[in-house]
Short mmCIF file of C-alpha atoms in Angstrom, two decimals:
data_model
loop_
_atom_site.label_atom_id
_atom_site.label_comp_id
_atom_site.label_asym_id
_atom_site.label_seq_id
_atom_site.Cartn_x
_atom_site.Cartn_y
_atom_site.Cartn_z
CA UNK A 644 56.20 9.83 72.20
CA UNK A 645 55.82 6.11 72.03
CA UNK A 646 54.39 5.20 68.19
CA UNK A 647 50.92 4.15 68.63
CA UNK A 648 48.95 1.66 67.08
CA UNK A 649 46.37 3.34 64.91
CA UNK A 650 43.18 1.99 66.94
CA UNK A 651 45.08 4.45 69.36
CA UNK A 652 46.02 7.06 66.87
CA UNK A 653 42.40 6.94 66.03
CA UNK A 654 40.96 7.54 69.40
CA UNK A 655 43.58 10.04 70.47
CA UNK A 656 43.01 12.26 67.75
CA UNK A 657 39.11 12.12 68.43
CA UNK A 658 39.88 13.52 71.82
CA UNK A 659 42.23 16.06 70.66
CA UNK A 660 39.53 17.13 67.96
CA UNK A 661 36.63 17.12 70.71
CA UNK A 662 38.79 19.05 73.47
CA UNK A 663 39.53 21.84 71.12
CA UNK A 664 36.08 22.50 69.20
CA UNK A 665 36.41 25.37 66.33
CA UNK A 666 39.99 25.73 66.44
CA UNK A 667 42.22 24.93 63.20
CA UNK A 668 44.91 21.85 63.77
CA UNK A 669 47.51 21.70 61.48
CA UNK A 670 48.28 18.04 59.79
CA UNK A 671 51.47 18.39 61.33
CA UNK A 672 50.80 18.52 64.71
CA UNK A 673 49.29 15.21 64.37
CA UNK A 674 52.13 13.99 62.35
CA UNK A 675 54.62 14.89 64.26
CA UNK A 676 52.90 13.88 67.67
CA UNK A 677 52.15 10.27 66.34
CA UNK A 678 55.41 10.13 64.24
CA UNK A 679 53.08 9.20 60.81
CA UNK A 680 53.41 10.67 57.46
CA UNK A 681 50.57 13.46 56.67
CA UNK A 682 48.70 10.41 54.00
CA UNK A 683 48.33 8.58 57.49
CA UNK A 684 47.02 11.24 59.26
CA UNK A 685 44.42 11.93 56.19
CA UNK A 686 43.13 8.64 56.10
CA UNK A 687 42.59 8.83 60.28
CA UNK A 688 41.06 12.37 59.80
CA UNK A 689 38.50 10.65 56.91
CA UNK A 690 37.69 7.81 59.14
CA UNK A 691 36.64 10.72 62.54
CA UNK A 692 34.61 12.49 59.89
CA UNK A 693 32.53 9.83 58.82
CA UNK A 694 31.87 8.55 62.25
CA UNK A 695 31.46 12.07 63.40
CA UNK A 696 29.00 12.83 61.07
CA UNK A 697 27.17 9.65 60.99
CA UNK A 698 26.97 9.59 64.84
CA UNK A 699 25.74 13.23 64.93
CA UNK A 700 28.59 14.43 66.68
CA UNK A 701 29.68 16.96 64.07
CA UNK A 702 31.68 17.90 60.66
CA UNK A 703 35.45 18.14 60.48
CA UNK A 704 36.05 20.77 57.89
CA UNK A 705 39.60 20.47 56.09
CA UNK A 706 41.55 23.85 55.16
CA UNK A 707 44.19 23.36 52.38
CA UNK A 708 47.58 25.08 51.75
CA UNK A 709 50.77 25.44 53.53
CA UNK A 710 48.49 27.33 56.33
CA UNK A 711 45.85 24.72 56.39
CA UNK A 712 44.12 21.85 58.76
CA UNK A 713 41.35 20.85 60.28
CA UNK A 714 38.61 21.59 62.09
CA UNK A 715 36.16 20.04 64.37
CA UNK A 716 32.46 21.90 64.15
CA UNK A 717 29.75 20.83 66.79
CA UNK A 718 26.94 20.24 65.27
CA UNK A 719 23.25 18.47 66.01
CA UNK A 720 21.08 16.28 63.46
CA UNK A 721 17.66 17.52 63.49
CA UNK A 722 16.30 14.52 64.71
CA UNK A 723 18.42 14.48 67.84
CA UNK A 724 17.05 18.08 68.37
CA UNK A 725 13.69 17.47 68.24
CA UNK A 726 13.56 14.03 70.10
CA UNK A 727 15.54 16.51 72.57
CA UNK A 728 13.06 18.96 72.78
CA UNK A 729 10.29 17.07 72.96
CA UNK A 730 11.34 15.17 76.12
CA UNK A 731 12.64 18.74 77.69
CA UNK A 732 9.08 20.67 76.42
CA UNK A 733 7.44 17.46 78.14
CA UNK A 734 9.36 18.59 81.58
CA UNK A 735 8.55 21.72 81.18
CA UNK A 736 5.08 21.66 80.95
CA UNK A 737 4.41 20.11 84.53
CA UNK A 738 1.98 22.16 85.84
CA UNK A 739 3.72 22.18 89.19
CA UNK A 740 6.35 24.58 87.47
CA UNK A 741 4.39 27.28 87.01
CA UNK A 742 5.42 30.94 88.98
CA UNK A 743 3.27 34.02 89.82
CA UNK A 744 3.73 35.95 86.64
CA UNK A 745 3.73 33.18 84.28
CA UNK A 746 7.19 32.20 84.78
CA UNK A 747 8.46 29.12 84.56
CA UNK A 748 11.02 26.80 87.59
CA UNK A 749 13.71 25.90 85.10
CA UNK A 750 16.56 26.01 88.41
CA UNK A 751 16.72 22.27 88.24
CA UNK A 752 16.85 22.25 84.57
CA UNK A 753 19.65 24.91 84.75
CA UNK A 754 21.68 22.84 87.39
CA UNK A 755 22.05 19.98 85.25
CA UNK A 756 25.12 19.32 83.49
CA UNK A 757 23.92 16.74 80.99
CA UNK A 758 21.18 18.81 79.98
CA UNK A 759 22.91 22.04 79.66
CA UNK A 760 25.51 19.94 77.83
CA UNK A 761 22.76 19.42 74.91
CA UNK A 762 21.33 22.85 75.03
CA UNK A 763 24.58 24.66 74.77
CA UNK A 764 25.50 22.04 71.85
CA UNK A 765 22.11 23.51 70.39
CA UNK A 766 23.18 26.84 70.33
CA UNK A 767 27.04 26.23 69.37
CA UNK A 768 25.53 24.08 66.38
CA UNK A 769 22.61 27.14 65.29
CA UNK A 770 25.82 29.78 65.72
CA UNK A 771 28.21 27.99 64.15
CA UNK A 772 28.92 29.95 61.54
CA UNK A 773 29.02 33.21 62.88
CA UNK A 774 32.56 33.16 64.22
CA UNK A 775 31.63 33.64 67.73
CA UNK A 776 34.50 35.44 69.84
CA UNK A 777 32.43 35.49 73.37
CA UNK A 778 29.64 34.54 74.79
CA UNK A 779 27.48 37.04 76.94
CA UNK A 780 25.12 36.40 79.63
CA UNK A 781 23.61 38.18 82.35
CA UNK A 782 23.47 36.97 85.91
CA UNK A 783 22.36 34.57 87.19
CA UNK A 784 20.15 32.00 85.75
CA UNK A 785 21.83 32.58 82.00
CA UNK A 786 25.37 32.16 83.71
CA UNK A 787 24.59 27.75 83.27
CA UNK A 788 23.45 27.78 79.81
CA UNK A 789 26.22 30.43 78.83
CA UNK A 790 29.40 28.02 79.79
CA UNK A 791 27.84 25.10 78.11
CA UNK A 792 27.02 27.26 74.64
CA UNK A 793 30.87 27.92 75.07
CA UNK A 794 32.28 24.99 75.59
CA UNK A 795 31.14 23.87 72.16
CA UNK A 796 32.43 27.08 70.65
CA UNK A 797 35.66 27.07 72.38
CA UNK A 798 35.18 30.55 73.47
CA UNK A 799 35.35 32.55 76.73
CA UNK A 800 32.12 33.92 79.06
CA UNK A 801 31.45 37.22 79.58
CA UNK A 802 28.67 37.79 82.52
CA UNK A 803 26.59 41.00 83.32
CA UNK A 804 26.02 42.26 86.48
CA UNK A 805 23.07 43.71 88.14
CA UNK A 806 24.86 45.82 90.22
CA UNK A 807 28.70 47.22 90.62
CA UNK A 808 30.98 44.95 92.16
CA UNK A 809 34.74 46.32 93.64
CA UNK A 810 36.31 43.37 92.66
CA UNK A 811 35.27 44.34 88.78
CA UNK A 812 37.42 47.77 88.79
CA UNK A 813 36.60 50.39 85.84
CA UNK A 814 32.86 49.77 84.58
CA UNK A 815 30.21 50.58 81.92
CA UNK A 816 27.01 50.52 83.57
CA UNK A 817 23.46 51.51 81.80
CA UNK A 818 19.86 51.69 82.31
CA UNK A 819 17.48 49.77 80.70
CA UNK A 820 13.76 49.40 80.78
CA UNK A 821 12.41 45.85 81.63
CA UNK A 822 10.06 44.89 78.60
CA UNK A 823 7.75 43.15 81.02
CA UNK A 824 7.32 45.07 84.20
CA UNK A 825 8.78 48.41 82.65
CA UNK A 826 10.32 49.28 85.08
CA UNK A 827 13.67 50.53 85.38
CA UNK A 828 17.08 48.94 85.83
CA UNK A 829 21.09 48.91 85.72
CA UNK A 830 23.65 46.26 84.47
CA UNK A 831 27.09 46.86 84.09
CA UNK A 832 30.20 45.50 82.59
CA UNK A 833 33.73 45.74 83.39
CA UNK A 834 35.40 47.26 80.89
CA UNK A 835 38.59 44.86 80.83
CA UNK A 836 36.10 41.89 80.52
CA UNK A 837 35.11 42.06 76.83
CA UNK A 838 38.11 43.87 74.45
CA UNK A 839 36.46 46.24 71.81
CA UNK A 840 34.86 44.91 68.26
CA UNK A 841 34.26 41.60 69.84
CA UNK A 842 32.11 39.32 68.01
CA UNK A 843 29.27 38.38 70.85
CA UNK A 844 26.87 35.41 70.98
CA UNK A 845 24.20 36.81 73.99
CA UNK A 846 22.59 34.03 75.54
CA UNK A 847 19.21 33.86 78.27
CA UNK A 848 17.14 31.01 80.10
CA UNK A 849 13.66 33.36 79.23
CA UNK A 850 12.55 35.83 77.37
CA UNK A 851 9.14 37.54 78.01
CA UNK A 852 9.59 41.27 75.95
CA UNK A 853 12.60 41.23 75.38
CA UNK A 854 14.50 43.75 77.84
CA UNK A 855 17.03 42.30 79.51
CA UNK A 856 18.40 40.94 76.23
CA UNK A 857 17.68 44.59 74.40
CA UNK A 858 19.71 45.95 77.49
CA UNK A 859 22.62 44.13 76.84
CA UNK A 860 22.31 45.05 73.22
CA UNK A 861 22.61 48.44 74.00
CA UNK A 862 25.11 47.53 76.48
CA UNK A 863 27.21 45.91 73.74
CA UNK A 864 27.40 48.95 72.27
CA UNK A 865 29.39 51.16 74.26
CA UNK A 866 32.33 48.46 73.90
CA UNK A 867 31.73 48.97 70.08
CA UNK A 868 31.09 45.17 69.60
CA UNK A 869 28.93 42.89 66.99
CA UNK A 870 25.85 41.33 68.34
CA UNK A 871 26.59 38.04 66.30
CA UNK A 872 23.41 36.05 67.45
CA UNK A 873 20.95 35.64 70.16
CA UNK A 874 20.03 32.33 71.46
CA UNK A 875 17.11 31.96 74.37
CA UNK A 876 16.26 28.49 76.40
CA UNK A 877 12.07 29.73 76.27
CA UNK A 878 10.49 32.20 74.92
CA UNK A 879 6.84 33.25 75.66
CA UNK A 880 4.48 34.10 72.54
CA UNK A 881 1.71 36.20 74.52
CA UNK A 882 3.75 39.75 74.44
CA UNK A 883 2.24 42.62 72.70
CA UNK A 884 5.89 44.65 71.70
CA UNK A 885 9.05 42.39 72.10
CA UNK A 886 12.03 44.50 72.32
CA UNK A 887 14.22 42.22 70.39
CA UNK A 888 13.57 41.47 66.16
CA UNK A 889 16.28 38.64 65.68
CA UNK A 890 16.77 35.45 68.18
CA UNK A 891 16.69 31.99 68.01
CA UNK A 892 14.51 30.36 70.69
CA UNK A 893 14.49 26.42 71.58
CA UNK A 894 10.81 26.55 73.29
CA UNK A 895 8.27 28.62 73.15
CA UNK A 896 5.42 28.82 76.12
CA UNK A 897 2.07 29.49 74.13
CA UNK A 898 -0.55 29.64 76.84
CA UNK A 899 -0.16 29.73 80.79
CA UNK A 900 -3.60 28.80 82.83
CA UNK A 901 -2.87 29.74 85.87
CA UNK A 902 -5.83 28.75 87.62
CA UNK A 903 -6.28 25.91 85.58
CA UNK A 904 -2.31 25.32 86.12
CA UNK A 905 -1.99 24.40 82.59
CA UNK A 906 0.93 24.68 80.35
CA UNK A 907 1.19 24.88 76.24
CA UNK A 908 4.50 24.96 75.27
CA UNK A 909 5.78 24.44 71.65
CA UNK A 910 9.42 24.01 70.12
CA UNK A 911 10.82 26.86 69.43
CA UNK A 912 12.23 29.18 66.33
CA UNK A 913 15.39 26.87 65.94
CA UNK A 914 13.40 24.25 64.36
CA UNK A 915 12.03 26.93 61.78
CA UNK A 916 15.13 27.43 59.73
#
């Protein structure tokens, strides 16, 4: 490879770092792609992790020893998060977006990339230090905010169905009861798509009782794996028994008037810790 200058060297290695969130580089793959001695690439890697973390990007973490490297770690100020928030609570709480049942339409939320981009940097950044292996959704609405929480954990998607699909081969299906309606239902998981003892992140757009995510808990089980976190887009506070004890939640929708078509939404457990 042609020796770059290190305005180069420095941007290069800020991609590299970027495309491959959570994963250990060695010094020497740096120094042996840019053809500089390992004090070089130090004094790169300490100029990316001041920038990084004054820009809010993240932390590079450095691992010593013959084994060692470094590591880029998403992560968000707090300040970003809640001038975030604020401006997505704001969208939220257009009274136009209120559903029979006191749901919410998030669909156009969902199906945008930039903003799923900062929610699943959210997440990745509130999970970081769990060492997530996979992150779990179930279809269809979670399947957005999933990828995004992944991409910023560099880890693959694992996506529950609502009913058996041919094309999945061997499953584990269960029944669970809905924490809302209470009434009955099935998901199932393909038993070649998550290996056993995984490490899971479970992620959801909404949360009313809790089932759906308490289902996949239980799901979880049967494969033998470790619940690791749960992170959910909006929760709603007026539910007499939620299913599920631990979660992290970005919004929370405090009060629906229906026939006042008002909405009270507030920011959610994340900004508690």
């Amino acid at each position: 490879m042609k020796k770059l200058r290190r305005s180069a060297r420095l941007v290069d290695m800020t991609q590299h770092l970027l495309a491959e969130p959570h994963k250990l580089i060695p010094l020497t793959v740096f120094a042996e792609q840019y053809g500089a001695a390992k004090s070089s690439i130090s004094e790169d890697l300490s100029i990316i992790k001041e920038a990084f973390e004054s820009q809010g990007v993240g932390v590079l973490t450095t691992v010593a020893g013959a084994a060692g490297g470094v590591k880029y770690i998403p992560k968000v100020k707090t300040d970003d998060a809640l001038a975030f928030m604020h401006n997505l609570i704001g969208h939220l709480g257009n009274p136009e977006r209120l559903l029979p049942g006191g749901y919410l339409y998030m669909s156009d939320i969902l199906g945008d990339p930039a903003t799923m981009s900062k929610i699943g940097k959210l997440f990745a950044s509130a999970f970081a230090d769990k060492n997530v292996e996979l992150v779990m959704t179930v279809e269809t609405k979670g399947i957005p905010l999933a990828y995004a929480t992944a991409v910023y954990l560099n880890v693959p998607v694992v996506i529950v169905r609502r009913d058996n699909k041919v094309t999945e081969g061997s499953v584990v299906s269960i029944n669970y009861v809905s924490g809302s309606s209470k009434r009955i239902q099935t998901m199932s998981l393909a038993r070649r798509a998550l290996p056993e003892q995984s490490r899971v992140l479970i992620v959801d757009d909404f949360m009313k009782a809790g089932g759906t995510v308490r289902g996949m808990i239980d799901l979880l089980q049967e494969f033998r794996a470790t619940v690791v976190g749960c992170g959910v887009l909006v929760e709603t506070a007026d539910v007499s028994e939620r299913l599920v004890d631990e979660y992290v939640s970005l919004a929370k929708l405090q009060e629906v008037d229906i026939k006042g078509k008002q909405i009270e939404l507030e920011l959610g457990s994340y900004f508690q810790k």
